[in-house]
Amino acid sequence: MGQAQPAKMNSQQEEQSNEKLTQQPAQRNEKNFEGQEQHSNQPNQQQMTQNLISHQNEQSDSENIDEEIQSAYDIENILLSRTFGIFTNTQQIYGKEVDFIPKDQILTVDFLIEQVYYQFLTSSQFTEQEKLKFLIKSLSSLSNSEVKNEAVILAEGRIKKERYFDLLNHIQGQLLTCTLYPDAFEWQNIEEDPNVFEDAKNFRADIIFNEIFCSNNCGMSENTIKNLLDYLETQASEDDSFKFLELMLKRELKLYQRLAFDNIQLQKHSLALLHILAQYKKLMEKLLLNSWAYCKFDLINTGIHFQQRSIVGILLSLSSFPTDGHLWKSHFSDDRKQMMEQMSSLRAKIFIIIDELCILFEKILNSNEILRYKLFEFLSNIIKLNLNLEKQLNIQLQKLSSSPGLVYHFFYILTYLFNKFADSQTTINLFIKKIDLNLLSYCKKHPLFQSLYQNVDLLASELTPFVEPEEFKTVIDPMTALYLFTQRLSHIVANSLQQFYISTIMREMKDLPQEVFQAQAINKLLKQKISFDLQILHPKSIKYTMQFLSFANQLALSLIDTDLKPIYPYGLLSTTFLIDTQAFVSIYCFNDEIINYVMELQKCCEFAAISMNKKLLPNPHLRIRSINIFQIIDDKKGSLLSKEARQNWRQSQDLNILFDSKYLRTFLVDGLIQSFIDTEKVAEGNQYFSKLNIRVKICLIIRYLLQVHKASYQESLFHGFKNDQEQQLHFSNFFLNDFIYVIEECLLTLRNLKKLQDDQPSFFQNHQFHRLQKELTVKSYFFYEYLRSLEVITSIYPEIFLIDEIREKLAIHLNYILEQINGKSSEDKPQNIDLQTFDKMFIVEILINIYMNLRKNKQFILEVVKDERSFSVELFKKTQQSNNCEKYSQQFEEFIVQIEELNQKQKVLFQNQEDIPEEFLDPLCFSFMSDPVKLPHSNVIVDRLTIKKHLLNNSIDPFDRSPLTLDMVIEQKELKQKIEDYIAKNLEKLNNKQTLNQEQK
């Protein structure tokens, strides 16, 4: 390494400098020019010079300047004297007399280069600080110029362009030498390691930084910096350029003593510097992966170090997330209205910086192929540093990552860049056709992506197995690369939001009673929420995120043909977009923002509906997750809006548009039914309520579709069950099992409340009462949803619950609920319970509707009457008298007459039960067998329907526990005929008796 020497610019470099200089033409002031005349003490000479210059300016810009001396008064001498403050008549440099300039020496460019600067820099008459400032002043003066064709306008005069650049390069070379190799001028050599942040002992670098680069210096000269960067890009050696810039950038980074929201001028100036640097491709190739500006990846191995030890990291740290510090507490007052105003003001400041960073990275992305690939490496490294944010159970590892707010800003930038390729449905369609499907299939093996995707699950690899490519591409399609980076980072962000926002703030706010929202006690919670909302609910952030999620779902959808068969590499797609979609949508739904992005949401819903098909997604856990995206129609309080406001929102035209989709009409109902069944397989141990939570959501969605969009979705309900009777059987069985469970839980809680009421007259003030009341609220919510769903489904397609194996169970438990709510058992329930918690009148009304929906099926009515536990004609008559049955008044009266007649017949059949041959009765339920069959191993004869119901839950013989399937049973035709004859004989006796009674009357 030696002294940094200037070199002559080639034509291409000269054109580049010419272009950069002409971007900021110098502003010349006539008064300043006159002041410089007085200072020179040569008024006559300068007046003549001014006249000559004026004459010269009137000439054509293309005039060729052949001589440096334009007149007898030596214009170059005057220009250089005025520009650099060097006056040979007094032998002074900036007012200080020197002995190394001959008196009355004519100043020329050659003289300055060959003698003045070197002698000045080695002179003992000036301090090092004065020497550096003279060089900086000289550079600044030369930068205040304008290049025009072959001439440079400088200090109201012109100088030949070639001479100008000779002098400019020489000064910049000397400045670089002073900083990096001071011993060339016999200065003390001060070694500072550019790679050590704490090492800042090079005071000469301090001076240059403070005078030229310092962001705190509002008078920072952009032209001076550009000229210097031109020199570093085209003239200096690569090592010298990089070392010099690292010294400057390190000092820029050191300016950030603390993060401040009140004044972002420092951040603005740092961004201005980064934007200028981004114009220099050769410099950027070095800086992007190893600098204090972006990140020194050779030295930094954690996300928190990136955040603290890079300018970009510091800029991204301008976050309001509560997880990122406690600054949010001081920025929001307790007044609700002021909170929103403060959020809006703070959001504007933060996103001034973040939006500029978006533009910066877009500029880098669009520069050239080399820089683009290095940008991809940069993105890959940053994501890699923050993978630990996904490890929610390891707080210590999470602390090694960047703050969640920074990562969210980085995600915002990536979605901005990605959506430049997919900002409309038209561009999305084109993008999907151009995306590199091969890269999607082998990203786990690609050197740029393998560390990011190595632990990511695939959608369904068994459906489209991996095909090893002949060779891995080195040139990466930018659209595909951005998609993969954005997808990977979206999963980190979604996990982070799940941990810090959905599972904490959203859950806590959902559990709060509505009246609490007016209390001051929750202001802290609201402040935390607003601190998150400032970033995640920024309109552009929602827009970019929803556009990306829409694209991800459409990409997966494009890899499924019209026969619902996957196309390679469908199964090799990452599962993350499914999980991320439901996380982001749940947040936007909770805050009532999602309705503004109906078309994007529709695309997400379409793939969610198709992904519930087990042929396309074998993993039942993933299939079930797809239902979470439909939370938009949740009846339960999900935001700060009133119930009425949410009702209007759900009935809005936008929501109707959402479900007006061919994919949804065809696949959604069938997918929901399949997911309901799948839940049985993925329930965790004894956590029955976890399973119910999922199933209640499914019931709610089905009910909404069949009520609000009946014309569009009832056909798919019919079609699905007709084509898959096994699915119909499983759904109705699981549905009734849950239905029975939740009503039993509600009744148990009511009994406990009754006991507490009897034991403690003042039980309303009791802590246990409030606990039980809250428990009843949750359980009754489940029960209500199952009850209302049963009402809606039976009104449209009652056959679902009228199949042989299910019909009796349904009838028995409808009777049981009616008896518990409106019969003698209802007297054992506590009094004065909040009607909104458990509204008996409402329950009875829905029960009557269900009975009426099923009344046309004679077998169902027979099962109602045969129920010995809860059925009584008096119960139904009491229900008719005590409830408003206007809707079904006549039908319900006819129904009562019907069950009364059937009840009489049943009594006749069983009036002498001890006389009934034992072989006619089912050994398990002690009723007449209508279709007796023998079990092959135990040789016990049971009714076919009895064993079918048993096999729904257990595939074993109930008597000896041997394996059993329905096709193994042996039909008993002779016994069946005997039973039919016996029943017919008894019914004939009944008819004869009734005829005789009528004749006697």
Short mmCIF file of C-alpha atoms in Angstrom, two decimals, residues 512-896:
data_model
loop_
_atom_site.label_atom_id
_atom_site.label_comp_id
_atom_site.label_asym_id
_atom_site.label_seq_id
_atom_site.Cartn_x
_atom_site.Cartn_y
_atom_site.Cartn_z
CA LEU A 512 -63.08 -8.28 28.35
CA PRO A 513 -66.75 -7.41 28.93
CA GLN A 514 -68.03 -4.66 26.65
CA GLU A 515 -68.64 -2.26 29.55
CA VAL A 516 -64.96 -2.44 30.60
CA PHE A 517 -63.87 -0.70 27.39
CA GLN A 518 -65.01 2.61 28.83
CA ALA A 519 -62.88 2.23 31.98
CA GLN A 520 -59.51 3.86 32.43
CA ALA A 521 -58.10 0.60 33.74
CA ILE A 522 -57.52 -0.76 30.24
CA ASN A 523 -55.68 2.32 28.94
CA LYS A 524 -52.36 0.55 29.31
CA LEU A 525 -53.66 -2.32 27.19
CA LEU A 526 -54.98 0.14 24.60
CA LYS A 527 -51.62 1.93 24.49
CA GLN A 528 -49.88 -1.37 23.81
CA LYS A 529 -52.36 -2.22 21.09
CA ILE A 530 -52.02 1.18 19.41
CA SER A 531 -48.22 0.84 19.54
CA PHE A 532 -48.52 -2.33 17.46
CA ASP A 533 -51.30 -0.96 15.27
CA LEU A 534 -49.18 2.01 14.28
CA GLN A 535 -47.11 -0.31 12.08
CA ILE A 536 -49.19 -3.39 11.34
CA LEU A 537 -52.36 -1.45 10.49
CA HIS A 538 -50.65 1.15 8.33
CA PRO A 539 -52.85 1.21 5.19
CA LYS A 540 -49.91 0.55 2.87
CA SER A 541 -48.69 -2.27 5.09
CA ILE A 542 -52.08 -4.00 4.95
CA LYS A 543 -52.24 -3.45 1.20
CA TYR A 544 -48.77 -4.86 0.50
CA THR A 545 -49.33 -7.84 2.83
CA MET A 546 -52.73 -8.76 1.41
CA GLN A 547 -51.43 -8.50 -2.15
CA PHE A 548 -48.57 -10.83 -1.30
CA LEU A 549 -50.81 -13.35 0.49
CA SER A 550 -53.26 -13.22 -2.42
CA PHE A 551 -50.45 -14.01 -4.83
CA ALA A 552 -49.15 -16.90 -2.68
CA ASN A 553 -52.59 -18.50 -2.58
CA GLN A 554 -53.18 -17.96 -6.30
CA LEU A 555 -49.81 -19.52 -7.08
CA ALA A 556 -50.80 -22.67 -5.19
CA LEU A 557 -54.21 -22.63 -6.86
CA SER A 558 -52.60 -22.40 -10.31
CA LEU A 559 -50.89 -25.75 -9.64
CA ILE A 560 -54.20 -27.62 -9.37
CA ASP A 561 -55.92 -28.71 -12.57
CA THR A 562 -59.67 -28.72 -13.30
CA ASP A 563 -59.96 -32.32 -12.03
CA LEU A 564 -58.46 -31.35 -8.65
CA LYS A 565 -55.17 -33.08 -9.43
CA PRO A 566 -51.91 -31.41 -8.33
CA ILE A 567 -49.41 -30.20 -10.93
CA TYR A 568 -45.67 -30.36 -10.23
CA PRO A 569 -44.32 -28.83 -7.98
CA TYR A 570 -47.58 -28.21 -6.04
CA GLY A 571 -46.70 -30.52 -3.16
CA LEU A 572 -43.22 -29.01 -2.76
CA LEU A 573 -44.54 -25.56 -1.91
CA SER A 574 -43.91 -24.37 1.61
CA THR A 575 -46.85 -24.64 3.99
CA THR A 576 -46.02 -21.28 5.55
CA PHE A 577 -48.31 -19.20 3.36
CA LEU A 578 -51.35 -21.11 4.69
CA ILE A 579 -50.39 -20.43 8.31
CA ASP A 580 -49.37 -16.83 7.66
CA THR A 581 -52.58 -16.04 5.79
CA GLN A 582 -54.75 -16.95 8.75
CA ALA A 583 -52.54 -14.98 11.18
CA PHE A 584 -52.62 -11.74 9.19
CA VAL A 585 -56.29 -12.09 8.26
CA SER A 586 -57.24 -12.64 11.92
CA ILE A 587 -55.50 -9.38 12.86
CA TYR A 588 -57.07 -7.39 10.05
CA CYS A 589 -60.45 -8.92 10.80
CA PHE A 590 -60.18 -8.13 14.52
CA ASN A 591 -59.52 -4.51 13.63
CA ASP A 592 -62.21 -4.39 10.92
CA GLU A 593 -59.70 -3.64 8.16
CA ILE A 594 -60.07 -6.78 6.07
CA ILE A 595 -63.28 -5.69 4.36
CA ASN A 596 -61.26 -3.08 2.43
CA TYR A 597 -59.38 -5.88 0.66
CA VAL A 598 -62.21 -8.18 -0.43
CA MET A 599 -60.70 -9.30 -3.74
CA GLU A 600 -57.37 -10.23 -2.16
CA LEU A 601 -59.19 -12.02 0.66
CA GLN A 602 -61.34 -13.89 -1.84
CA LYS A 603 -58.23 -15.42 -3.47
CA CYS A 604 -56.98 -16.52 -0.05
CA CYS A 605 -60.39 -18.02 0.78
CA GLU A 606 -60.51 -19.90 -2.52
CA PHE A 607 -57.34 -21.86 -1.86
CA ALA A 608 -58.35 -22.32 1.79
CA ALA A 609 -61.57 -23.97 0.60
CA ILE A 610 -59.77 -26.27 -1.84
CA SER A 611 -57.01 -27.12 0.65
CA MET A 612 -59.60 -28.69 2.97
CA ASN A 613 -59.81 -31.52 0.44
CA LYS A 614 -57.82 -34.47 1.77
CA LYS A 615 -56.80 -35.41 -1.78
CA LEU A 616 -54.87 -32.13 -2.05
CA LEU A 617 -53.68 -31.78 1.53
CA PRO A 618 -53.18 -35.12 3.31
CA ASN A 619 -52.18 -33.49 6.61
CA PRO A 620 -55.41 -33.01 8.62
CA HIS A 621 -53.77 -30.43 10.91
CA LEU A 622 -53.14 -28.17 7.92
CA ARG A 623 -56.62 -28.75 6.53
CA ILE A 624 -58.20 -27.62 9.76
CA ARG A 625 -56.08 -24.47 9.95
CA SER A 626 -57.65 -23.29 6.71
CA ILE A 627 -60.96 -22.53 8.42
CA ASN A 628 -59.41 -19.74 10.49
CA ILE A 629 -59.35 -17.46 7.48
CA PHE A 630 -63.17 -17.35 7.59
CA GLN A 631 -63.26 -15.59 10.97
CA ILE A 632 -64.66 -12.56 9.18
CA ILE A 633 -68.18 -13.83 9.84
CA ASP A 634 -67.65 -14.51 13.55
CA ASP A 635 -70.69 -13.55 15.59
CA LYS A 636 -68.71 -13.35 18.79
CA LYS A 637 -67.31 -9.96 19.71
CA GLY A 638 -64.06 -9.68 17.83
CA SER A 639 -63.24 -5.99 17.97
CA LEU A 640 -64.02 -2.71 19.64
CA LEU A 641 -67.02 -2.15 17.36
CA SER A 642 -70.52 -2.51 18.73
CA LYS A 643 -72.61 -5.58 17.88
CA GLU A 644 -74.83 -3.47 15.64
CA ALA A 645 -71.85 -2.06 13.75
CA ARG A 646 -70.47 -5.55 13.15
CA GLN A 647 -73.89 -6.76 12.02
CA ASN A 648 -74.02 -4.02 9.39
CA TRP A 649 -70.45 -4.82 8.41
CA ARG A 650 -71.18 -8.51 7.89
CA GLN A 651 -74.18 -7.71 5.74
CA SER A 652 -72.29 -5.23 3.60
CA GLN A 653 -72.15 -5.58 -0.16
CA ASP A 654 -68.40 -6.20 -0.02
CA LEU A 655 -68.88 -9.32 2.06
CA ASN A 656 -71.49 -10.57 -0.40
CA ILE A 657 -68.95 -10.09 -3.19
CA LEU A 658 -66.42 -12.13 -1.22
CA PHE A 659 -68.55 -15.29 -1.30
CA ASP A 660 -69.60 -14.81 -4.90
CA SER A 661 -66.89 -17.14 -6.14
CA LYS A 662 -67.10 -20.27 -8.26
CA TYR A 663 -64.35 -21.97 -6.23
CA LEU A 664 -66.10 -21.22 -2.94
CA ARG A 665 -69.52 -22.28 -4.16
CA THR A 666 -68.08 -25.57 -5.40
CA PHE A 667 -65.66 -26.56 -2.64
CA LEU A 668 -66.25 -24.59 0.55
CA VAL A 669 -69.16 -26.47 2.17
CA ASP A 670 -67.65 -29.87 1.40
CA GLY A 671 -64.31 -28.68 2.77
CA LEU A 672 -65.93 -27.44 5.98
CA ILE A 673 -67.68 -30.79 6.51
CA GLN A 674 -64.39 -32.62 5.97
CA SER A 675 -62.59 -30.30 8.40
CA PHE A 676 -65.30 -30.93 10.99
CA ILE A 677 -64.59 -34.65 10.71
CA ASP A 678 -60.81 -34.14 10.68
CA THR A 679 -61.00 -32.38 14.03
CA GLU A 680 -61.76 -35.72 15.66
CA LYS A 681 -58.34 -36.97 14.59
CA VAL A 682 -56.28 -33.96 15.67
CA ALA A 683 -57.89 -33.18 19.05
CA GLU A 684 -55.17 -32.98 21.69
CA GLY A 685 -55.74 -35.56 24.40
CA ASN A 686 -58.62 -34.64 26.68
CA GLN A 687 -58.77 -31.01 25.60
CA TYR A 688 -62.31 -31.36 24.37
CA PHE A 689 -62.94 -27.63 24.40
CA SER A 690 -60.05 -27.09 22.00
CA LYS A 691 -61.84 -29.36 19.55
CA LEU A 692 -65.13 -27.59 20.19
CA ASN A 693 -63.54 -24.21 19.51
CA ILE A 694 -62.63 -25.35 16.02
CA ARG A 695 -65.94 -27.05 15.35
CA VAL A 696 -67.99 -24.10 16.54
CA LYS A 697 -66.20 -21.93 13.98
CA ILE A 698 -67.06 -24.46 11.28
CA CYS A 699 -70.72 -24.57 12.37
CA LEU A 700 -70.89 -20.80 12.33
CA ILE A 701 -69.50 -20.60 8.80
CA ILE A 702 -71.87 -23.28 7.51
CA ARG A 703 -74.84 -21.57 9.15
CA TYR A 704 -73.84 -18.21 7.70
CA LEU A 705 -73.53 -19.62 4.18
CA LEU A 706 -76.87 -21.47 4.35
CA GLN A 707 -78.69 -18.47 5.80
CA VAL A 708 -77.19 -15.51 3.94
CA HIS A 709 -76.15 -17.24 0.69
CA LYS A 710 -78.63 -20.13 0.66
CA ALA A 711 -79.25 -20.04 -3.10
CA SER A 712 -75.52 -20.37 -3.85
CA TYR A 713 -74.47 -22.94 -1.26
CA GLN A 714 -77.36 -25.33 -0.55
CA GLU A 715 -76.68 -27.21 -3.79
CA SER A 716 -73.11 -27.98 -2.74
CA LEU A 717 -74.49 -29.29 0.59
CA PHE A 718 -76.83 -31.70 -1.26
CA HIS A 719 -74.16 -32.72 -3.75
CA GLY A 720 -71.49 -33.39 -1.14
CA PHE A 721 -73.58 -35.70 1.03
CA LYS A 722 -75.18 -37.58 -1.86
CA ASN A 723 -71.74 -38.44 -3.26
CA ASP A 724 -70.19 -39.41 0.06
CA GLN A 725 -72.60 -41.11 2.47
CA GLU A 726 -69.77 -42.15 4.77
CA GLN A 727 -68.83 -38.50 5.18
CA GLN A 728 -72.48 -37.70 5.96
CA LEU A 729 -72.58 -40.39 8.64
CA HIS A 730 -69.35 -39.27 10.32
CA PHE A 731 -70.36 -35.61 10.30
CA SER A 732 -73.81 -36.18 11.80
CA ASN A 733 -72.44 -38.57 14.42
CA PHE A 734 -69.65 -36.24 15.57
CA PHE A 735 -72.02 -33.28 15.48
CA LEU A 736 -74.53 -35.01 17.77
CA ASN A 737 -71.79 -36.22 20.12
CA ASP A 738 -70.64 -32.65 20.59
CA PHE A 739 -74.21 -31.40 20.85
CA ILE A 740 -74.91 -33.87 23.67
CA TYR A 741 -71.67 -33.02 25.43
CA VAL A 742 -72.19 -29.25 25.48
CA ILE A 743 -75.78 -29.43 26.74
CA GLU A 744 -74.68 -31.78 29.52
CA GLU A 745 -71.91 -29.34 30.43
CA CYS A 746 -74.37 -26.44 30.51
CA LEU A 747 -76.81 -28.40 32.69
CA LEU A 748 -74.03 -29.44 35.05
CA THR A 749 -72.99 -25.83 35.52
CA LEU A 750 -76.63 -24.83 36.09
CA ARG A 751 -76.96 -27.50 38.76
CA ASN A 752 -73.82 -26.22 40.47
CA LEU A 753 -75.23 -22.70 40.40
CA LYS A 754 -78.49 -23.99 41.89
CA LYS A 755 -76.63 -25.74 44.69
CA LEU A 756 -74.63 -22.59 45.40
CA GLN A 757 -77.83 -20.56 45.42
CA ASP A 758 -79.44 -22.92 47.94
CA ASP A 759 -76.38 -23.03 50.20
CA GLN A 760 -75.56 -19.30 50.12
CA PRO A 761 -78.45 -16.82 49.81
CA SER A 762 -75.99 -14.01 48.95
CA PHE A 763 -74.31 -16.08 46.30
CA PHE A 764 -74.44 -13.27 43.68
CA GLN A 765 -71.50 -11.66 45.48
CA ASN A 766 -69.63 -14.91 45.74
CA HIS A 767 -66.40 -15.38 43.77
CA GLN A 768 -67.40 -18.94 42.90
CA PHE A 769 -70.67 -17.67 41.44
CA HIS A 770 -68.82 -15.34 39.04
CA ARG A 771 -66.53 -18.18 38.03
CA LEU A 772 -69.48 -20.47 37.29
CA GLN A 773 -71.32 -17.67 35.50
CA LYS A 774 -68.32 -17.12 33.22
CA GLU A 775 -68.05 -20.87 32.65
CA LEU A 776 -71.73 -21.02 31.71
CA THR A 777 -71.26 -18.16 29.24
CA VAL A 778 -68.59 -20.10 27.35
CA LYS A 779 -70.47 -23.41 27.38
CA SER A 780 -73.79 -21.87 26.40
CA TYR A 781 -72.10 -20.12 23.49
CA PHE A 782 -71.02 -23.52 22.17
CA PHE A 783 -74.47 -24.97 22.78
CA TYR A 784 -76.25 -22.08 21.04
CA GLU A 785 -74.11 -22.43 17.94
CA TYR A 786 -74.71 -26.18 17.68
CA LEU A 787 -78.42 -25.68 18.28
CA ARG A 788 -78.79 -22.91 15.69
CA SER A 789 -76.69 -24.83 13.16
CA LEU A 790 -78.87 -27.89 13.66
CA GLU A 791 -81.94 -25.74 13.03
CA VAL A 792 -80.54 -24.30 9.79
CA ILE A 793 -79.20 -27.60 8.39
CA THR A 794 -82.42 -29.52 9.12
CA SER A 795 -84.46 -26.76 7.47
CA ILE A 796 -82.52 -27.25 4.22
CA TYR A 797 -81.41 -30.87 4.20
CA PRO A 798 -82.94 -32.83 7.13
CA GLU A 799 -81.79 -36.16 5.67
CA ILE A 800 -78.33 -35.51 7.10
CA PHE A 801 -79.64 -36.32 10.58
CA LEU A 802 -82.29 -38.86 9.57
CA ILE A 803 -80.06 -41.74 8.58
CA ASP A 804 -80.71 -44.95 10.49
CA GLU A 805 -77.66 -44.80 12.75
CA ILE A 806 -78.31 -41.22 13.87
CA ARG A 807 -82.06 -40.74 13.92
CA GLU A 808 -82.77 -42.31 17.32
CA LYS A 809 -79.90 -40.47 19.01
CA LEU A 810 -81.16 -37.13 17.71
CA ALA A 811 -84.76 -37.78 18.78
CA ILE A 812 -83.79 -38.91 22.28
CA HIS A 813 -81.61 -35.90 22.95
CA LEU A 814 -84.02 -33.35 21.54
CA ASN A 815 -86.58 -34.79 23.99
CA TYR A 816 -84.02 -34.67 26.78
CA ILE A 817 -83.16 -31.00 26.19
CA LEU A 818 -86.84 -30.05 25.98
CA GLU A 819 -87.57 -31.84 29.24
CA GLN A 820 -84.60 -30.27 31.01
CA ILE A 821 -85.50 -26.76 29.82
CA ASN A 822 -89.31 -26.86 29.96
CA GLY A 823 -90.28 -29.97 31.93
CA LYS A 824 -90.17 -30.97 35.59
CA SER A 825 -86.34 -30.92 35.59
CA SER A 826 -86.35 -27.20 34.82
CA GLU A 827 -87.55 -26.54 38.36
CA ASP A 828 -84.17 -27.63 39.65
CA LYS A 829 -82.35 -24.85 37.76
CA PRO A 830 -81.21 -21.63 39.51
CA GLN A 831 -83.39 -18.55 39.32
CA ASN A 832 -82.46 -15.06 38.10
CA ILE A 833 -79.69 -16.24 35.79
CA ASP A 834 -78.86 -13.71 33.09
CA LEU A 835 -81.13 -14.52 30.14
CA GLN A 836 -78.39 -13.59 27.67
CA THR A 837 -76.25 -16.32 29.22
CA PHE A 838 -78.87 -19.08 29.07
CA ASP A 839 -82.14 -17.99 27.46
CA LYS A 840 -84.64 -20.84 28.00
CA MET A 841 -87.36 -19.31 25.86
CA PHE A 842 -84.95 -18.91 22.96
CA ILE A 843 -83.78 -22.52 23.32
CA VAL A 844 -87.33 -23.90 23.32
CA GLU A 845 -88.22 -21.84 20.26
CA ILE A 846 -85.26 -23.28 18.32
CA LEU A 847 -86.15 -26.81 19.50
CA ILE A 848 -89.70 -26.43 18.16
CA ASN A 849 -88.28 -25.29 14.82
CA ILE A 850 -86.07 -28.40 14.67
CA TYR A 851 -88.99 -30.73 15.46
CA MET A 852 -90.98 -29.04 12.71
CA ASN A 853 -88.12 -29.41 10.23
CA LEU A 854 -88.08 -33.17 10.88
CA ARG A 855 -91.81 -33.85 11.37
CA LYS A 856 -92.38 -35.29 7.87
CA ASN A 857 -90.16 -38.26 8.59
CA LYS A 858 -92.33 -40.97 10.24
CA GLN A 859 -89.35 -42.91 11.53
CA PHE A 860 -88.11 -39.84 13.38
CA ILE A 861 -91.52 -39.28 15.00
CA LEU A 862 -91.57 -42.92 16.04
CA GLU A 863 -88.15 -42.52 17.68
CA VAL A 864 -89.43 -39.46 19.53
CA VAL A 865 -92.32 -41.46 20.94
CA LYS A 866 -90.25 -44.57 21.77
CA ASP A 867 -87.96 -42.54 24.04
CA GLU A 868 -88.80 -43.80 27.51
CA ARG A 869 -86.46 -41.44 29.39
CA SER A 870 -87.75 -37.97 28.49
CA PHE A 871 -90.77 -38.23 26.20
CA SER A 872 -94.30 -37.39 27.31
CA VAL A 873 -97.21 -35.98 25.39
CA GLU A 874 -97.86 -33.64 28.30
CA LEU A 875 -94.42 -32.08 27.86
CA PHE A 876 -95.19 -31.12 24.27
CA LYS A 877 -98.62 -29.79 25.23
CA LYS A 878 -97.08 -27.67 27.97
CA THR A 879 -94.52 -26.37 25.48
CA GLN A 880 -97.29 -25.41 23.09
CA GLN A 881 -99.11 -23.45 25.81
CA SER A 882 -96.08 -21.70 27.32
CA ASN A 883 -94.29 -20.59 24.13
CA ASN A 884 -95.07 -18.32 21.25
CA CYS A 885 -95.42 -20.80 18.39
CA GLU A 886 -97.16 -18.59 15.89
CA LYS A 887 -94.81 -19.58 13.10
CA TYR A 888 -95.64 -23.28 13.46
CA SER A 889 -98.83 -23.14 15.54
CA GLN A 890 -100.95 -25.35 13.30
CA GLN A 891 -98.10 -27.69 12.35
CA PHE A 892 -97.04 -28.09 15.98
CA GLU A 893 -100.62 -28.91 16.99
CA GLU A 894 -100.80 -31.56 14.26
CA PHE A 895 -97.43 -32.88 15.42
CA ILE A 896 -98.77 -33.31 18.97
#
